[in-house]
Every structure is written in structure tokens, then in C-alpha cells.
């Protein structure tokens, strides 16, 4: 029997920092993870989009997963991203994550060739059979290239250890639909930053966000206000956060989180090409936005 | 000095019923208006999209506006739709509405040829100059064919008697943006039914909806829960309403409201061609959805 | 028995000019029609999108239709636009056009509320029954708001006097599909200016265009090259025309044709508000584009 | 000085076949390459989308590139796909391809995170500097996730050995624009199968297509008709091909080419998961379409 609610609240996404030669900087990565844990995040998700999973080699993915799990050291749950274009590699990384001590894995059906619904279902089934920890099915057409319908997401939940859904389409109607179709029991998580208030209003169990790197207190404050059923307070903190949430999505999470950390005096390393640092004007804009968040 | 908050809460949209010969049935229209007033709506909006404004002749528009204003008889504010492709006709109907006693007019920049931002601004300016009652600027690309940017909406508010904005794009980020840009004072209204919970969460002053024709109690309950800052209660009633809200948008408001009234035993007349009654299967689905709303 | 090929080649679209008080200027309209006939156009289409049909009153539409038919005086076929939101008004104008001597009418299913396929089919059927001249079914989601599927267009051709299709989606695959489904006999016309070369390559019988107002020789040259099976010559003249075709679509036909005529020293009157003249920079760009056409 | 027209005509895309254990089947791959060369293709492009490049390991990519180059043995030019998410890996594979004897490499700016125009330009510059053979810049938002503007494509051509552009957006206006902007000298290639006739009409130098696997004679016949300036003949053969071209794009090239080869009695191996064989109904439809192509 799988536990559905191993994750709740704020699931924070660390970046994967590189050194000047564009090699993964593991010790700096651990520091950034530690920062997120200390900031009060309820869960950690290494090797997500923010962590530039698809830009890493197999060996680097393994090293990053292990580093995150060791550093967190069971203080909060860790969900490791293991998505891959092929089923074989996804299984490989899912097994590795389980062995390394991950609490769950996150799988987005990455696509070069658009997958049919049958192919997606089979992909999840095979990955799920190969491990015994829960899977968070992640829907994000903007990065993954496939938009899983609400009906397909519902079908995926029939696979025993697919117990969580992360929705990042930014379509709030889908959240309402999922809630209605799946009932209170379903654990769905919002991955669309500018929709955080709406998603919580719609009943999301948690918010998967890189914003915790730059504004951890406000992010927690929003969640706590919703938990306290205080809509007015939630709206007030969300209004402060909104410009930041739009900006980090518009300009790309790895670039903006790295730049934001630098602005806040936190070492954040380098990006891996072809990704380049924020343009100067964007950097200035982010500085002014961060002042407004408090 | 214009009063910004003449409207707040639930602004209900009556349909315009026709007789078998497809002539406007004014006495039935008055009954349907009375029903909405008695149901507790905080405002009435005849000649909206629901009221098939663009399908009526000039004479019919005038008769419908007068009938609504007389029937409501100042019990709640009346906002009359006066949108037209040409500036001259829009001014004509705006003046008529003012003389007839409307509290405000609603103007959507209808387009056959996409209008430039300058053309839209000039259009609103000329209409605004010709009357002294407030204007609600209405953005709905799905019916009007033009999507006014948040920046343009903000600019329109510089026109003295453009004091209200009705947003129906279904883009909740625009609502957050408008709130942040325009501050607490701005009166913005949500016109996207499936976004009602989100829009209220985002701070909308009111909800412009045809759903009041079919589920007036739940619609009011949602608004009251938000006013009471009770997010959990708001979510509970919205979850009951959601299927209805999606259905009436997906199948078209005039068709679905007419069908829903019939299901509820309320006379609702005929549609004007080319609009036809709901297909049989859709009608059955609406019956079952209405049972679920309670 | 309806004649399918009453139209072939270049069907030219006149603008509807207004005087300074924004009243239709009929005598100037006749001059602009005469210019198109003398320029060699194979057919004339008054009251199209270029002729701002939806911005005219019923009386103006009648006057413009009569003026065009009288001026052309059977030298080439005249297709009169009679589209209207309601079925009743569409029938009214179709009958008027037939009585006035039109060779065919053009009908686009205008939408405020999206119509179902059944509603569209019934709309065309009722209009078709009310007249005995042929109908050109016109598909243009960008102005009409509805995109008729290839399957629906095929079905419309089952109505006896719906004998022609004008496709303006700019989707060349649909043209290939229509050709394959309907065979050589179908008379389909291209209404997407920047697709003129492709559409002729795909087998379009004609090109419905406002470009004849500004570059009649090049437009005819393109058609003649295609008729002569000379692809290289067709490509050469199309390359000269292309910037103009993109520009007039991007900036709107009524505005750009009026401006272009002025640039060429032809009186073209005024627009009806909310439409305004081209912005100064656009006007300069059009001047330079027109120099390059020929 | 780079030779711009090393490629002209039909550039054929082989699939990468797998064995039952989903390992690359190199000997079968060579046979499929040989078939394409013997069928008259003017160029070969291994490791394209059809060849499921992104689903292969680095070692597999190297083996496939070498196998193709050896088998073709200079009979026609070979363009090797070397696209990768990171700049470092793209350079690695580009260098490998050059050493292995490729005539050119093809690079699509793959994206997980949307790249800025500066990042794309820098990516191409660095890859170009690392090799001395020409680069074909490939634009295909449907698979790569980024849509390079015509202006950016034009800018890429300033890089000395970026000499060819493959356009697969299916936007024929962009082809006209590129031709007009870049002149007769630019070598642009069409990668959108259902646009093949239009693209040739617009002046494309070649057609990058997997259709050569299933209908090599018709594909060549289309090209030859265009070369002979015989539009009518080109249209006739394209009409025969059109259903096949739409189908292979709609259902995905690796799946459909594999199935089509099987239908034609050619061994085509297995797919790599998550890709699965065509569904039964699709397979039957492809059988019937192939009968119609002749």
C-alpha cells in the first residue's frame, strides 16, 4: 500500500551549479540544497527542470541524486527527477534513485516524437513495475513537449505506485477537473508558479517551485495562509510574489535562479552551454523585482 | 466624479427570448429579468453576449434595454451592452441607454478587421465623451475577436468614465497583473465562468455570469464565501458548480441557458437562427449536470 | 443545373469609400469598380471584407450592390457578399442581390457565438433555398471567427447551388485535401494573399484579391504564368508581389488599399470609424513596397 | 570557401532499426541505406528525426554515422545529424562526423529550456568553429521545441560554414521571405512533407524526406517535374503522394516508415521504447494509402 501524502506543502527545486569549465559543482550543489532545507521547504526535488536534468550525463545525474539525498539526510522527503526519452534509461535512473534512498521519483514523458496515450501509459507502467517507491507523474508541455489529458492523468493513477500528479500546464480548469474526477484523496501538485494562488484555491496539495531559492519566507507564508483558510492573507502575499513568479518563468528557471542568488550574495556557479547568464537588462529588472518581494 | 463601485458581486446576464417566428418576446424577457432580480443578483446586464446583442436590430436593442430598465426599476444597477462594429452606432446605443436610465454601459471592441490599439482607444474615447454614465470595458477575444493587452486596458482607465474592466480571456495572470498595476481601487470583474473561484481569489470585485439563470443560490453562495474570507467554503461550492460552468461555456450561453431553463420548468422561448437548440445528447448531459449542482 | 465555373482567374475586391462625414461615397465607388474592370480582372466582388460589409447598414449594402452591378454591366461576373449574423438577414440580402442582377453571392458563416456544424449547414441550406444563383461558401476564421473543416466544406457542396469554395485559412494542406476529395470538378478559390503561388500550384481555380487595386498587372501576370504551366515565371512575379501581399494582410485590407491608392494618385475617400488611416510609418513602408512591385 | 550547393534534390532519411532487444541493428541499417541510394536519392541524412537521433547513446550515434558513410561510400553526399541539448556534446558529435567523412552536419537547436536568440547564435558559432565542413541549420519547432525566426535564420548564415537552411515549420510564407531576403544563392531545403509542392514552387533547392523509403519513384518524379518547370505534372504526382505525406507526419516518421516498409515486404526491425508500432487500424490505413501512391 502506497502512501499518497508523503509530500505536502512546498517542494523546493535546487539548481545544478557548474564550475567555470561547465563541470557539475557538487559541493556547491550540497550547499544550495542545505539552504533550501534550512529555509523550511517541506520537500526537495533535485534533477528537475530547474536542475537542468536533460543537460547532464548519466554519471552526473547519479552523483547529483546521491548528493541531494545524503545532504537532506531524511529531514524532508526527496523526489528525484528520472525522466528520459527512452524507457530503458528512465528505468535505469528510477532504480538508481530508489537504491540511493529517494522517497519518490518524478517522471515527465519527454518527447521528441509525440507519444500516443498508449505509449505513455506503457512507459509509466514499465517504470512503475521496476521500482517500489511512488511516482509523481509530471505534466508540462512547455518543457516536455507532450500535454497529457486529464483523462490520461486519471488513467495513470490506476498504476499502483503512480500516486501523485504534478500539473504545470497553467490550465486551472484542469486542476478543478482533476479534483472533481479524483476526489479529495488525489494528491495533485502545482508546478506553474504564476498560478500558485489559484492552484491552492483549487485544492492543490503542494507547490513545486524554484521560487524557494529566492523568496522562501513568502512562499511558506502563502502556503500557511491557505492552510489557515485565510484567503485575504494568501492574496496579499501572492501579490508581493507575483512579479517574481512571472519573471522566473518568462526568463527560464536555471538562468533566473542563478542570477537571483547572485543578487542576494549567494554563490551560484555557472550555467552549462548553450544556456547563458541573464542579459544585463534582465538582471537589473530582477534586482528591482527582488527588492519588491521583501 | 464617477463612482467606481456601482457594481459589486453577482452581475446576472439574462437571455433574450424569441417567439416561434423568431421575434423578440419582450414580455417573456421581462419575466426572466424579474426572476434574476428576485434570485438575489446584485446587478443586471441585458444585451450581453448571453442576450445575443449582435443578432438584434437597432429597434430590438432599444426595446430590450428599455424593458430591462423598467422591469428592474432601480432595485439593482443595470449595465446595458451597447457594443457595435462602428463607432457611430456604439455612440447611438450608448446615448439611448443613458436616456433610458441605464446605470452604466458595457462596450467590447467588436472586430471584423482587427483594430489597432490607437483605434480602440479612440473608439472608447468617442463613446465615453458622448455619455455621462460609466463604461465597463469588456475584453473577450473569443467573441469579440480582439484581445486587449493589460497595458491597453490600463490606458483605457485614463478615460474619465471608463471605470470598470470585465476580463473574459480566462487568463488569470492578467487579473493578477491588473490588480498589481491598478491597485485596490480598480473595479475589475470576471467574465470567464470556469475561472470564477480563481478570479475571486485574485481579487475580482464581481462575477458577470449567466449561471445565475440556472444556479442562483450556488452563485451567491460562492460570492458570500469569498466575502467571508472562507476559502474552504468557496472551494466546496465552486466544486459543485464547476461542471455546469464548463458546460455552458463549451456549448454556448444562449443555447445552454435556454435549455437549462426548460429543464427547470421555466419558459424560455426560442432562439434566433442560425442558433439552434442544444442537440439531444447535450440536453441530456445538461439535465444530469443540473441535478449535481443542486 | 448550376454552372460551376462562372468564375475563374482574378476576382477583384473593391473597397467601399466614404466621404468626410463617413457616408458611403457611391460615385467614387463606381469609379473604383470601373478601374478594376478596365485593369483586366476576371470577376468583381463588392461587399467583401475589403468592402467593409459588416460596417454598413442594410440600405448601404443594397446601394453598393446595385452600384457595382450597374457599373460592371455584365462585362465580368459579379459576386456580391451577403453574409450576416442572422439567417433571416442573410436571406434578405441574398434575395436582393439576385434581383439586382448578381451572378453569385458569397456567404461566410459569421459568428459571435461559435456555430455548430449543423447550424452552419442549416444556415447555408436556408439561404441556398431562397435564391437560384450560385453560392460561394467562404471560409476565413480570421475575420468570420469560425473555421469550417474540410469535411464540412465538402458537405456544403451537396447543397445544389453551393458550387464554389473560397478558402482563406492560409492552410495549404486544406487546399490539397479539398482537391483530392472533391476532384478536378470542384471550383475552389484562394482568398489568402500570401499563399497565392501555393494555391495556384495546388490547383486553385481563382484568386480572390484586393491586390488588384494596387498591382493589377502583376496579379494577372501571375495567373497567366500558371495557366501557361510556367512555374519559373509564376515564381518570379510572385517574388515581386510577396512583400505587398504580406503587408496588406498584416495591416488590414481597407486601410492599406485606401492608402495604396492614395500613393498611386487615385482618389480613395475616407474610412468609417473605428477604422483609421494607416499610421505614418506604415504609409512610408507601403510607398517603398509599391515601388518594388513593378 | 564553402560550397553552398553540395546538396540538391531529394535528401533521404533512413530510419534506425533495432533488434528485438532494442539494440541498434547496424547490418539492417546498412541495407536500408543501400536501398535509398539505389532508389536514386541525391543525398542521405542519417541520425535525423526519422533516425531517432535523440534516443541513441553516444556510442550508437557514432556507429550509425560511420555505418552510413561507409555504406554510401561517396556515391551521394551524406549529412549527419549531430544535434544535442548541450553545446559540448554537439561539438563532440560534429567533430566525429567530420572525421568519419561526412559531407555536412545538420544541427537543430534542441531545447528543454527555450533558448534566447543569442544563445542559439552562440551555439551555432561554437559548433561551426570546431569543424570545417558545412552546417545545415534545421528549424523544426514541432520536434526541437524552438522556432527560429526568419531574421535569426538569416543571421545564422553570416557564420561562414552555416550554408544551408532546412525549414520544417510548414509555414510557406517563411520560405518566400527567406528567398526574398537571401536571394537566389541561398540553399534552403524543405523538411515539411505535406508542403513539398509549395516549397518547390517557392524555390526550395531540395526536399529532406523520409518518404523516399516508401515511394522513391514518386518523390523523384515530383522533383524532376519541378526541374522541368512542369507545374501540371508536379501537381499530378503530388496529388498521388499527398495522403501518404500527411499520414507519415500525423502518425510519426519512425513508426510509419517502419510499418510501411513491412507492408512493402522490406525488413525494418523494431522500435525503441517508448515508441511502439502503429496501431492496427493505422496500419490498415497505411496499407490502403500505399496502394494509392503506386
Short mmCIF file of C-alpha atoms in Angstrom, two decimals, chain D residues 56-276:
data_model
loop_
_atom_site.label_atom_id
_atom_site.label_comp_id
_atom_site.label_asym_id
_atom_site.label_seq_id
_atom_site.Cartn_x
_atom_site.Cartn_y
_atom_site.Cartn_z
CA UNK D 56 20.54 6.82 -29.10
CA UNK D 57 23.61 6.71 -26.87
CA UNK D 58 26.78 8.47 -27.92
CA UNK D 59 28.33 5.18 -28.98
CA UNK D 60 25.30 4.26 -31.04
CA UNK D 61 25.32 7.62 -32.77
CA UNK D 62 28.95 7.13 -33.74
CA UNK D 63 28.33 3.64 -35.03
CA UNK D 64 25.34 4.74 -37.10
CA UNK D 65 27.20 7.72 -38.60
CA UNK D 66 30.16 5.53 -39.57
CA UNK D 67 27.94 2.82 -40.99
CA UNK D 68 26.05 5.29 -43.18
CA UNK D 69 29.19 6.97 -44.50
CA UNK D 70 30.88 3.65 -45.27
CA UNK D 71 27.84 2.19 -46.97
CA UNK D 72 27.16 5.28 -49.10
CA UNK D 73 30.84 5.37 -49.95
CA UNK D 74 30.77 8.81 -51.62
CA UNK D 75 28.10 7.88 -54.16
CA UNK D 76 25.99 10.79 -52.85
CA UNK D 77 26.63 13.40 -50.14
CA UNK D 78 25.91 12.38 -46.52
CA UNK D 79 24.61 14.91 -43.97
CA UNK D 80 24.91 13.60 -40.42
CA UNK D 81 22.58 14.81 -37.66
CA UNK D 82 24.63 15.87 -34.61
CA UNK D 83 22.11 17.87 -32.58
CA UNK D 84 22.33 17.71 -28.82
CA UNK D 85 20.99 19.68 -25.87
CA UNK D 86 24.44 20.82 -24.81
CA UNK D 87 26.94 22.69 -26.92
CA UNK D 88 29.75 20.44 -25.77
CA UNK D 89 28.09 17.24 -26.97
CA UNK D 90 27.05 18.86 -30.26
CA UNK D 91 30.67 19.81 -30.93
CA UNK D 92 31.78 16.32 -29.99
CA UNK D 93 29.46 14.65 -32.49
CA UNK D 94 30.11 17.26 -35.20
CA UNK D 95 33.83 16.57 -34.97
CA UNK D 96 33.24 12.85 -35.03
CA UNK D 97 31.09 13.17 -38.15
CA UNK D 98 33.72 15.24 -39.93
CA UNK D 99 36.46 12.73 -39.12
CA UNK D 100 34.24 9.86 -40.22
CA UNK D 101 33.86 11.51 -43.63
CA UNK D 102 30.52 13.32 -43.52
CA UNK D 103 29.95 15.93 -46.21
CA UNK D 104 27.97 18.15 -43.86
CA UNK D 105 26.27 18.09 -40.47
CA UNK D 106 22.73 19.05 -39.57
CA UNK D 107 22.09 20.95 -36.32
CA UNK D 108 18.72 21.71 -34.77
CA UNK D 109 18.83 23.84 -31.60
CA UNK D 110 17.19 21.31 -29.31
CA UNK D 111 15.56 22.83 -26.32
CA UNK D 112 14.39 21.81 -22.94
CA UNK D 113 14.70 25.36 -21.73
CA UNK D 114 13.76 27.73 -24.52
CA UNK D 115 16.96 29.33 -25.78
CA UNK D 116 17.35 33.03 -26.44
CA UNK D 117 18.43 34.15 -29.92
CA UNK D 118 21.86 34.98 -28.54
CA UNK D 119 22.21 31.52 -27.04
CA UNK D 120 21.23 29.91 -30.34
CA UNK D 121 23.65 32.07 -32.32
CA UNK D 122 26.49 31.32 -29.91
CA UNK D 123 25.66 27.61 -30.02
CA UNK D 124 25.91 27.53 -33.82
CA UNK D 125 29.05 29.68 -33.81
CA UNK D 126 30.88 27.38 -31.44
CA UNK D 127 29.88 24.26 -33.33
CA UNK D 128 30.81 25.88 -36.65
CA UNK D 129 34.25 26.91 -35.38
CA UNK D 130 35.00 23.37 -34.31
CA UNK D 131 34.63 21.82 -37.78
CA UNK D 132 35.42 22.72 -41.37
CA UNK D 133 32.51 21.03 -43.17
CA UNK D 134 29.25 22.92 -43.83
CA UNK D 135 26.34 23.05 -41.40
CA UNK D 136 22.68 22.79 -42.31
CA UNK D 137 20.68 24.80 -39.74
CA UNK D 138 17.45 22.99 -39.13
CA UNK D 139 14.29 24.69 -37.89
CA UNK D 140 11.53 22.46 -36.61
CA UNK D 141 9.60 23.66 -33.55
CA UNK D 142 7.42 20.55 -33.57
CA UNK D 143 10.32 18.31 -32.59
CA UNK D 144 13.04 20.70 -31.41
CA UNK D 145 10.81 22.95 -29.35
CA UNK D 146 12.22 26.23 -30.68
CA UNK D 147 11.00 28.24 -33.64
CA UNK D 148 13.85 30.23 -35.13
CA UNK D 149 12.63 33.42 -36.76
CA UNK D 150 13.43 34.17 -40.37
CA UNK D 151 15.62 37.01 -39.11
CA UNK D 152 17.59 34.63 -36.90
CA UNK D 153 18.00 32.13 -39.73
CA UNK D 154 19.32 34.96 -41.87
CA UNK D 155 21.77 35.91 -39.14
CA UNK D 156 22.99 32.31 -38.79
CA UNK D 157 24.00 32.40 -42.44
CA UNK D 158 26.63 35.00 -41.51
CA UNK D 159 28.57 32.19 -39.82
CA UNK D 160 30.94 31.08 -42.60
CA UNK D 161 30.14 27.39 -42.70
CA UNK D 162 26.43 27.65 -41.92
CA UNK D 163 25.45 27.48 -45.58
CA UNK D 164 22.15 25.64 -45.68
CA UNK D 165 18.77 26.02 -44.05
CA UNK D 166 16.22 23.29 -43.58
CA UNK D 167 12.78 24.68 -42.82
CA UNK D 168 10.15 22.37 -41.34
CA UNK D 169 7.68 24.75 -39.75
CA UNK D 170 5.21 24.21 -42.54
CA UNK D 171 4.97 27.99 -42.90
CA UNK D 172 5.34 28.66 -46.58
CA UNK D 173 5.46 32.42 -46.03
CA UNK D 174 8.76 31.95 -44.28
CA UNK D 175 10.14 30.24 -47.37
CA UNK D 176 9.04 33.12 -49.56
CA UNK D 177 10.57 35.53 -47.07
CA UNK D 178 13.89 33.68 -46.91
CA UNK D 179 14.11 33.60 -50.69
CA UNK D 180 13.39 37.28 -50.98
CA UNK D 181 15.78 38.24 -48.18
CA UNK D 182 18.62 35.92 -49.09
CA UNK D 183 18.40 35.85 -52.85
CA UNK D 184 18.81 33.03 -55.31
CA UNK D 185 22.10 31.98 -53.80
CA UNK D 186 20.72 30.72 -50.51
CA UNK D 187 20.35 26.99 -50.25
CA UNK D 188 17.12 26.31 -48.43
CA UNK D 189 15.56 22.92 -48.08
CA UNK D 190 12.08 21.89 -47.20
CA UNK D 191 11.54 19.45 -44.36
CA UNK D 192 7.75 19.63 -44.17
CA UNK D 193 6.45 16.72 -46.23
CA UNK D 194 2.89 17.95 -46.92
CA UNK D 195 4.35 21.24 -48.14
CA UNK D 196 6.65 19.68 -50.70
CA UNK D 197 4.85 21.07 -53.76
CA UNK D 198 4.53 24.56 -52.28
CA UNK D 199 8.13 24.59 -51.14
CA UNK D 200 9.39 23.65 -54.58
CA UNK D 201 7.07 26.28 -56.06
CA UNK D 202 8.64 28.74 -53.63
CA UNK D 203 12.10 27.81 -54.85
CA UNK D 204 13.40 25.22 -52.37
CA UNK D 205 16.67 23.63 -53.51
CA UNK D 206 15.77 20.29 -52.05
CA UNK D 207 13.36 18.17 -50.06
CA UNK D 208 14.54 16.40 -46.91
CA UNK D 209 12.18 13.46 -46.65
CA UNK D 210 11.60 10.03 -45.20
CA UNK D 211 9.02 9.41 -47.93
CA UNK D 212 11.82 8.10 -50.12
CA UNK D 213 11.75 4.95 -48.03
CA UNK D 214 8.21 4.16 -49.22
CA UNK D 215 7.64 5.97 -52.52
CA UNK D 216 11.05 6.80 -54.02
CA UNK D 217 9.86 6.97 -57.63
CA UNK D 218 7.07 9.44 -56.98
CA UNK D 219 9.34 11.57 -54.82
CA UNK D 220 11.89 11.78 -57.63
CA UNK D 221 9.17 12.35 -60.21
CA UNK D 222 7.98 15.39 -58.27
CA UNK D 223 11.46 16.83 -58.15
CA UNK D 224 12.07 16.17 -61.83
CA UNK D 225 8.78 17.78 -62.83
CA UNK D 226 9.74 20.92 -60.91
CA UNK D 227 13.18 20.93 -62.51
CA UNK D 228 11.47 20.66 -65.92
CA UNK D 229 9.29 23.67 -64.98
CA UNK D 230 6.23 21.47 -65.49
CA UNK D 231 3.80 22.55 -62.77
CA UNK D 232 0.92 20.43 -64.04
CA UNK D 233 3.00 17.26 -63.89
CA UNK D 234 4.32 18.20 -60.44
CA UNK D 235 0.78 18.73 -59.18
CA UNK D 236 -0.34 15.40 -60.58
CA UNK D 237 2.35 13.39 -58.82
CA UNK D 238 1.99 15.41 -55.62
CA UNK D 239 -1.74 14.68 -55.56
CA UNK D 240 -0.89 10.96 -55.59
CA UNK D 241 1.65 11.41 -52.78
CA UNK D 242 -0.33 13.76 -50.56
CA UNK D 243 -2.26 11.24 -48.44
CA UNK D 244 0.98 9.39 -47.66
CA UNK D 245 2.79 12.60 -46.74
CA UNK D 246 0.03 13.69 -44.37
CA UNK D 247 -0.14 10.24 -42.79
CA UNK D 248 3.57 9.81 -42.08
CA UNK D 249 3.70 13.22 -40.42
CA UNK D 250 0.50 12.72 -38.42
CA UNK D 251 1.49 9.32 -37.07
CA UNK D 252 5.22 9.93 -36.67
CA UNK D 253 8.01 9.11 -39.11
CA UNK D 254 9.81 6.26 -37.27
CA UNK D 255 6.56 4.35 -36.68
CA UNK D 256 5.10 4.87 -40.14
CA UNK D 257 8.25 4.26 -42.18
CA UNK D 258 8.88 1.04 -40.26
CA UNK D 259 5.28 -0.07 -40.83
CA UNK D 260 5.30 0.96 -44.49
CA UNK D 261 8.48 -0.99 -45.16
CA UNK D 262 6.89 -4.06 -43.57
CA UNK D 263 3.83 -3.61 -45.77
CA UNK D 264 6.13 -3.48 -48.78
CA UNK D 265 7.89 -6.65 -47.66
CA UNK D 266 11.09 -4.97 -46.53
CA UNK D 267 12.61 -5.98 -43.21
CA UNK D 268 12.55 -2.97 -40.88
CA UNK D 269 13.26 -4.32 -37.40
CA UNK D 270 11.88 -2.97 -34.15
CA UNK D 271 11.37 0.40 -32.48
CA UNK D 272 12.95 1.54 -29.21
CA UNK D 273 10.56 2.09 -26.29
CA UNK D 274 8.62 4.16 -25.52
CA UNK D 275 7.90 4.21 -29.29
CA UNK D 276 5.55 1.38 -30.23
#
